[in-house]
Each structure stands twice: as structure tokens, then as C-alpha cells.
Coordinates of C-alpha atoms and ligand atoms in Angstrom, one line a residue:
X177 CA -5.2 -9.9 2.9
X178 CA -8.7 -9.1 4.0
X179 CA -11.6 -7.9 1.8
X180 CA -11.5 -4.5 3.5
X181 CA -7.8 -4.2 2.9
X182 CA -8.4 -5.1 -0.8
X183 CA -10.9 -2.2 -1.0
X184 CA -8.4 0.2 0.7
X185 CA -5.6 -1.0 -1.6
X186 CA -7.8 -0.1 -4.7
X187 CA -8.1 3.4 -3.4
X188 CA -4.3 3.8 -3.6
X189 CA -4.6 4.3 -7.3
X190 CA -6.4 7.6 -6.7
X191 CA -3.6 8.8 -4.5
X192 CA -1.1 7.9 -7.2
X193 CA -3.0 9.6 -10.0
X194 CA -3.8 12.7 -7.8
X195 CA -0.1 13.1 -7.0
X196 CA 0.8 12.6 -10.7
X197 CA -1.8 15.1 -11.8
X198 CA -0.5 17.7 -9.3
X199 CA 3.1 17.2 -10.5
X200 CA 2.0 17.5 -14.1
X201 CA 0.1 20.7 -13.3
X202 CA 3.3 22.1 -11.7
X203 CA 5.3 21.3 -14.9
X204 CA 7.4 18.3 -13.7
X205 CA 6.5 16.3 -16.9
X206 CA 3.9 16.4 -19.6
X207 CA 0.8 14.2 -19.5
X208 CA -2.2 15.3 -21.5
X209 CA -4.4 12.4 -20.3
X210 CA -4.1 12.4 -16.5
X211 CA -6.8 15.1 -16.0
X212 CA -9.3 12.7 -17.6
X213 CA -8.6 9.9 -15.1
X214 CA -9.0 11.8 -11.8
X215 CA -11.5 14.5 -10.9
X216 CA -12.0 17.0 -8.1
X217 CA -9.6 19.6 -6.9
X218 CA -6.1 18.5 -6.1
X219 CA -4.7 19.6 -2.7
X220 CA -1.2 21.0 -2.7
X221 CA 1.5 18.3 -2.4
X222 CA 4.9 18.8 -0.8
X223 CA 7.7 19.3 -3.4
X224 CA 9.3 16.1 -2.0
X225 CA 6.3 14.1 -3.2
X226 CA 6.3 15.7 -6.6
X227 CA 10.0 15.1 -7.1
X228 CA 9.6 11.5 -6.0
X229 CA 6.8 11.0 -8.6
X230 CA 8.9 12.7 -11.2
X231 CA 11.8 10.4 -10.5
X232 CA 9.6 7.3 -10.7
X233 CA 7.7 8.4 -13.8
X234 CA 10.7 9.6 -15.7
X235 CA 12.9 6.6 -14.9
X236 CA 10.2 4.1 -15.9
X237 CA 9.3 6.1 -19.0
X238 CA 12.9 6.0 -20.2
X239 CA 13.0 2.2 -19.8
X240 CA 9.7 1.7 -21.6
X241 CA 10.9 3.9 -24.5
X242 CA 14.2 1.9 -24.7
X243 CA 12.3 -1.4 -24.6
X244 CA 9.8 -0.4 -27.4
X245 CA 12.6 1.0 -29.5
X246 CA 14.9 -2.1 -29.1
X247 CA 12.1 -4.4 -30.2
X248 CA 10.9 -2.0 -32.9
X249 CA 7.4 -2.1 -31.2
X250 CA 7.1 -5.9 -31.8
X251 CA 6.6 -6.3 -28.1
X252 CA 4.1 -6.4 -25.3
X253 CA 3.8 -4.5 -22.0
X254 CA 1.8 -5.9 -19.1
X255 CA 1.0 -3.5 -16.4
X256 CA -0.1 -5.4 -13.3
X257 CA -2.1 -3.2 -10.8
X258 CA -2.2 -0.5 -13.5
X259 CA -4.8 1.6 -11.6
X260 CA -5.6 4.8 -13.5
X261 CA -2.2 5.0 -15.1
X262 CA -2.0 6.8 -18.5
X263 CA 1.2 5.3 -19.9
X264 CA -0.6 3.6 -22.8
X265 CA -1.9 7.0 -24.0
X266 CA 1.4 8.7 -23.6
X267 CA 3.2 5.9 -25.6
X268 CA 0.5 6.2 -28.3
X269 CA 1.0 10.0 -28.5
X270 CA 4.7 9.5 -28.9
X271 CA 4.2 7.0 -31.7
X272 CA 5.5 4.2 -29.6
X273 CA 2.5 1.9 -29.3
X274 CA 3.6 -1.7 -28.7
X275 CA 2.0 -4.7 -30.4
X276 CA 0.1 -5.3 -27.2
X277 CA -0.5 -3.2 -24.0
X278 CA -2.3 -5.1 -21.2
X279 CA -3.5 -3.4 -18.0
X280 CA -4.7 -5.6 -15.1
X281 CA -6.4 -4.5 -11.9
X282 CA -9.3 -5.4 -9.6
X283 CA -12.7 -5.3 -11.3
X284 CA -13.9 -2.1 -9.6
X285 CA -10.8 -0.1 -10.7
X286 CA -11.1 -1.6 -14.2
X287 CA -14.8 -0.6 -14.5
X288 CA -14.0 2.9 -13.4
X289 CA -11.2 3.3 -15.9
X290 CA -13.5 2.0 -18.6
X291 CA -16.1 4.6 -17.7
X292 CA -13.4 7.3 -17.9
X293 CA -12.4 6.1 -21.3
X294 CA -16.0 6.0 -22.4
X295 CA -16.6 9.5 -21.3
X296 CA -13.5 11.2 -22.7
X297 CA -13.1 11.6 -26.5
X298 CA -9.3 12.3 -26.0
X299 CA -8.9 8.9 -24.4
X300 CA -11.3 7.1 -26.8
X301 CA -9.7 8.5 -29.9
X302 CA -6.5 6.5 -29.2
X303 CA -8.7 3.4 -29.1
X304 CA -10.6 2.8 -32.3
X305 CA -13.3 0.1 -32.6
X306 CA -13.8 -0.5 -28.8
X307 CA -15.2 -3.9 -27.9
X308 CA -16.4 -4.0 -24.3
X309 CA -17.8 -6.9 -22.3
X310 CA -21.2 -6.2 -20.7
X311 CA -20.0 -6.7 -17.2
X312 CA -17.3 -4.0 -17.5
X313 CA -14.6 -6.5 -16.7
X314 CA -12.8 -6.4 -20.0
X315 CA -12.0 -3.9 -22.8
X316 CA -10.2 -4.8 -25.9
X317 CA -9.2 -2.4 -28.6
X318 CA -6.4 -3.0 -31.1
X319 CA -3.2 -3.2 -29.0
X320 CA -4.9 -2.0 -25.8
X321 CA -6.5 -4.6 -23.4
X322 CA -7.9 -3.6 -20.0
X323 CA -8.8 -6.7 -17.9
X324 CA -9.9 -7.5 -14.4
X325 CA -8.2 -10.1 -12.2
X326 CA -6.8 -10.5 -8.8
X327 CA -3.2 -11.0 -9.8
X328 CA -2.4 -13.1 -6.7
X329 CA -4.2 -15.9 -8.6
X330 CA -1.6 -16.6 -11.3
X331 CA -3.7 -19.3 -13.0
X332 CA -6.5 -16.9 -13.5
X333 CA -4.1 -14.2 -14.5
X334 CA -2.7 -16.4 -17.3
X335 CA -6.2 -17.5 -18.4
X336 CA -7.3 -13.8 -18.6
X337 CA -4.2 -12.8 -20.5
X338 CA -4.7 -15.7 -22.9
X339 CA -8.3 -14.6 -23.5
X340 CA -7.0 -11.1 -24.2
X341 CA -4.7 -12.7 -26.8
X342 CA -1.3 -12.3 -25.2
X343 CA 1.4 -13.9 -27.3
X344 CA 4.0 -15.8 -25.3
X345 CA 6.5 -15.6 -28.2
X346 CA 6.8 -11.8 -28.1
X347 CA 9.3 -9.9 -25.9
X348 CA 7.3 -8.8 -23.0
X349 CA 7.8 -6.2 -20.2
X350 CA 6.0 -6.5 -16.9
X351 CA 5.5 -3.4 -14.9
X352 CA 4.5 -3.3 -11.2
X353 CA 4.4 0.1 -9.5
X354 CA 3.6 0.0 -5.8
X355 CA 1.6 -3.2 -6.2
X356 CA 3.6 -6.3 -5.0
X357 CA 4.1 -4.9 -1.5
X358 CA 0.4 -5.3 -0.8
X359 CA 0.6 -9.1 -1.1
X360 CA 2.4 -11.8 0.9
X361 CA 5.9 -12.6 -0.6
X362 CA 4.8 -16.2 -1.6
X363 CA 2.1 -14.6 -3.8
X364 CA 4.4 -12.0 -5.4
X365 CA 7.1 -14.7 -5.9
X366 CA 4.6 -16.8 -7.8
X367 CA 3.9 -13.8 -10.2
X368 CA 7.6 -13.1 -10.7
X369 CA 8.3 -16.8 -11.4
X370 CA 5.3 -17.2 -13.6
X371 CA 6.4 -14.3 -15.8
X372 CA 9.9 -15.7 -16.3
X373 CA 8.6 -19.3 -16.9
X374 CA 6.2 -18.2 -19.6
X375 CA 8.2 -15.8 -21.6
X376 CA 11.6 -16.5 -23.1
X377 CA 12.5 -12.8 -23.7
X378 CA 11.2 -10.6 -20.9
X379 CA 11.8 -7.7 -18.6
X380 CA 10.3 -7.1 -15.1
X381 CA 10.3 -3.5 -13.7
X382 CA 9.2 -3.3 -10.1
X383 CA 9.0 0.0 -8.4
X384 CA 8.1 -0.1 -4.7
X385 CA 9.3 0.4 -1.2
X386 CA 12.7 -0.7 0.2
X387 CA 14.6 -0.4 3.5
X388 CA 11.4 -1.2 5.3
X389 CA 13.0 -2.0 8.6
X390 CA 13.9 1.4 10.0
X391 CA 11.9 4.1 11.9
X392 CA 11.1 6.1 8.8
X393 CA 9.6 2.9 7.2
X394 CA 7.6 2.3 10.3
X395 CA 5.9 5.6 10.0
X396 CA 5.0 4.8 6.4
X397 CA 3.6 1.4 7.5
X398 CA 1.6 3.0 10.3
X399 CA 0.1 5.7 8.0
X400 CA -1.1 3.0 5.6
X401 CA -2.5 0.9 8.4
X402 CA -4.6 3.8 9.6
X403 CA -6.3 3.5 6.1
X404 CA -6.7 -0.3 6.5
X405 CA -3.9 -0.9 3.9
X406 CA -1.7 -3.7 5.2
X407 CA 1.7 -4.1 3.7
X408 CA 1.7 -7.9 3.7
X409 CA 4.8 -7.9 1.4
X410 CA 7.0 -5.6 3.5
X411 CA 9.3 -8.5 4.3
X412 CA 10.3 -8.7 0.6
X413 CA 11.2 -5.0 0.7
X414 CA 13.5 -5.2 3.6
X415 CA 16.6 -4.0 1.6
X416 CA 18.1 -4.0 -1.9
X417 CA 19.6 -7.5 -1.5
X418 CA 16.2 -9.0 -0.6
X419 CA 14.6 -7.3 -3.6
X420 CA 17.4 -8.6 -5.8
X421 CA 17.2 -12.2 -4.5
X422 CA 13.4 -12.6 -4.9
X423 CA 14.0 -12.1 -8.7
X424 CA 17.2 -14.1 -8.9
X425 CA 15.6 -17.1 -7.1
X426 CA 12.5 -16.9 -9.3
X427 CA 14.1 -17.3 -12.7
X428 CA 15.6 -13.9 -13.7
X429 CA 19.3 -14.2 -14.7
X430 CA 20.1 -10.5 -14.7
X431 CA 18.8 -8.2 -12.0
X432 CA 19.7 -4.7 -10.7
X433 CA 18.1 -2.7 -7.9
X434 CA 18.8 0.9 -7.1
X435 CA 17.1 3.2 -4.6
X436 CA 15.3 6.2 -6.0
X437 CA 17.7 8.7 -4.4
X438 CA 20.5 7.2 -6.6
X439 CA 18.2 7.2 -9.6
X440 CA 17.0 10.7 -9.0
X441 CA 20.6 12.1 -8.8
X442 CA 21.3 10.5 -12.2
X443 CA 18.3 12.0 -14.1
X444 CA 19.5 14.5 -16.7
X445 CA 16.5 16.9 -16.1
X446 CA 17.0 17.1 -12.4
X447 CA 18.2 20.7 -12.4
X448 CA 15.1 21.9 -14.4
X449 CA 12.6 20.3 -12.0
X450 CA 14.5 21.5 -9.0
X451 CA 13.8 25.1 -10.1
X452 CA 10.0 24.5 -10.1
X453 CA 9.6 24.4 -6.3
X454 CA 12.1 25.1 -3.6
X455 CA 12.9 22.7 -0.8
X456 CA 13.6 24.0 2.7
X457 CA 16.2 21.2 3.1
X458 CA 16.9 18.1 1.1
X459 CA 17.1 15.7 4.0
X460 CA 13.5 14.6 3.8
X461 CA 13.7 14.1 0.1
X462 CA 16.7 11.9 0.5
X463 CA 15.1 9.9 3.2
X464 CA 11.9 9.5 1.2
X465 CA 13.7 8.4 -2.0
X466 CA 15.9 6.0 -0.1
X467 CA 12.8 4.1 0.9
X468 CA 11.7 3.4 -2.7
X469 CA 13.6 1.4 -5.4
X470 CA 13.5 0.3 -8.9
X471 CA 14.2 -3.3 -9.7
X472 CA 15.0 -4.2 -13.3
X473 CA 15.1 -7.9 -14.1
X474 CA 16.0 -9.2 -17.6
X475 CA 15.8 -12.6 -19.3
X476 CA 17.1 -12.4 -22.8
X477 CA 17.2 -15.9 -24.2
X478 CA 17.2 -14.8 -27.8
X479 CA 19.9 -12.2 -27.2
X480 CA 17.8 -9.3 -28.6
X481 CA 19.6 -6.7 -26.6
X482 CA 17.3 -6.4 -23.6
X483 CA 20.3 -6.2 -21.3
X484 CA 20.9 -2.6 -22.3
X485 CA 18.1 -1.8 -19.9
X486 CA 20.1 -2.8 -16.8
Ligands
SAM1393 C1 -0.6 2.3 -5.6 S1 -1.7 1.9 -6.9 C2 -0.7 2.1 -8.3 C3 -1.4 2.2 -9.6 C4 -0.5 2.4 -10.8 N1 0.4 1.3 -10.9 C5 0.2 3.7 -10.7 O1 1.4 3.7 -10.4 O2 -0.4 4.8 -11.0 C6 -1.8 0.1 -6.7 C7 -2.7 -0.6 -7.7 O3 -2.5 -2.0 -7.6 C8 -3.8 -2.6 -7.7 N2 -3.6 -4.0 -7.0 C9 -3.1 -4.2 -5.8 N3 -3.2 -5.6 -5.5 C10 -3.8 -6.1 -6.6 C11 -4.2 -7.5 -6.9 N4 -4.0 -8.5 -6.1 N5 -4.8 -7.7 -8.1 C12 -5.0 -6.7 -9.0 N6 -4.7 -5.4 -8.7 C13 -4.1 -5.1 -7.6 C14 -4.7 -1.7 -6.9 O4 -6.1 -1.9 -7.1 C15 -4.2 -0.3 -7.3 O5 -4.9 0.1 -8.5

């Protein structure tokens, strides 16, 4: 991945947060914090986009709530490529703060997020006694740790997480949302393997593209290329089987992968959100959601009930 591609990839966190903010504004789900992370007017998004973000946010939220509840909050969540995501604040508001919540991203994204937190009392009030490094690369506040690292360097990632007081004995959930596809499969495999090697009880939730070898996927790839974003990891997103195998071959005993169309159709609140904005026809929504998937991988050595997530 080139430097310019790295810069372009960092800007994808704005797209994600803008789309989330628009969907929240239209009533798809509640998030009191997203407005503080992204500024400026939000252009109208197609209902397919908002429904896709709803499916992703809702499905992941349900898994996080299950994980924190099973472990009675004696757990850690590590969000790799966290961008401007607000999940920590939403968990805090729901009285579901885990023992440790770690967010990792490139330094420029981390510095921006830190400035947002500094400026907004609503974000700051969930983080008493903030300690910030002078170079804006690290923020540590009770359970919340925001740190900068290129996650392709797993040695550095481990070093940074250790500095941030990660505890390898705690059940730990890794979250990657549209992150691994930006790196070559040997790099993402290293991250996936490192996580399962280091933690005896852990979960990996990976949300990203799938079925990347058809005409629809080619349009997605070309659109991102125009923005200098190269999908170096598209090969690992070829289909569901390839997604499953990268986890099975890298130390995860139990793995499931579903495309987002399947997940969307299972969501209990689907009928409510479908009344928010009408679709002319559902074919585009189906096609779009069939090109994203959720992988849930579980390693539950101590038999603490993590398999309920899959
Ligand atoms: C599409 S955004 C998703 C942000 C967030 N997960 C969400 O869903 O709102 C991808 C994020 O991954 C980060 N990212 C991609 N590659 C990374 C790497 N090698 N190291 C650290 N962060 C990375 C980008 O900077 C960006 O913030």
C-alpha cells in the first residue's frame, strides 16, 4: 500500500461516520454522539445505503451487548481501524462499559478524534481524568484508550496495546469494520493469527466486503480506485468460504460468515426501518448487501459461553 493510498484510506472514516450520521438523523437507530464526530452538512444518502449501515450497526451492536453481558463487563474490546466510531460512548450510555475499550487507528485519525473529544463536553463527560500524550498519539482515560498505530505492524500493535495496559487474561473481542480489505492478505492474516495466539478467550468480528469477483464488485473497486484507495485485500474477500478459511487457518476454532442480506432479513426491527424511506425496488439493496458480510470467530478455551455469539 502506498503512502497516498494510506491517506485516502484514512478519509474513509469520514464517509462511514457521515453515512451513520445521516441514518441516525433519519431515525434508523439512536446515537447521541455521532454529531460531535463529523461536521458540515450531510448530503442525502440513498435508502439502500442507510439500510446497509443500519444492518451493520445493529448486528454488531447486538453482538457487543451479548459479549459484555456474558462476561459481566469483565472483558476488553479492541476496535482496530476504529475511525470516528462512537460505540464506546453508546456502551457507556447503556451502562455496558467493558473493563477496557481500545481504539486503534493511524495517528492523524487519532489526533482528530482526540480533538473532537477535547472540544465536546458530551464526549468528555464519559471520560473522567483524561491523560493525553503531548504528541496526540495516545489518550488514556479509565477504561477508554485511544492509540495510534499502523495495525499492519503486529509487533508495534502489541507493544502499543501493552503500553495501554491491555490484559491478555481477559476475554477480548476484536472488531474490524471495513479495515482488513485495505491491506494485503498476508498482513491481515498476521493480525488474525496474532489475536488468537495472544488471548485464550476471544472473539473476532470482521465486517467487510465479500463476493468480490463479480461485475458489481468491480464497480465498487473502480470507484475506490478513483479515490486512490486500493483494495489490496480483495483476494481475501472473494467469497464466504475464503473469509471463513482465513480465520480457521489462523487459529480460530469456531467461525461463521453470513452475508449482510441474510443478516438484514433476520433483524427484528426490519419492518420499522423499512417504513422510514421507501425503495423503488429492492434489487439494488439485495445486491449491495450480498457484497458485505459479517464474520464471527470464537476461541473459548475456558468455556465461558462465548460460542453463543455464533
Ligand atoms: C472505512 S473506515 C471505518 C471506520 C470505523 N471502523 C467505522 O466503521 O466507522 C476504515 C478505518 O480503518 C483505518 N485503517 C485502515 N488501515 C489501517 C491500518 N493499517 N492501521 C490503522 N488504521 C487503519 C482507517 O484510517 C479508517 O479510519
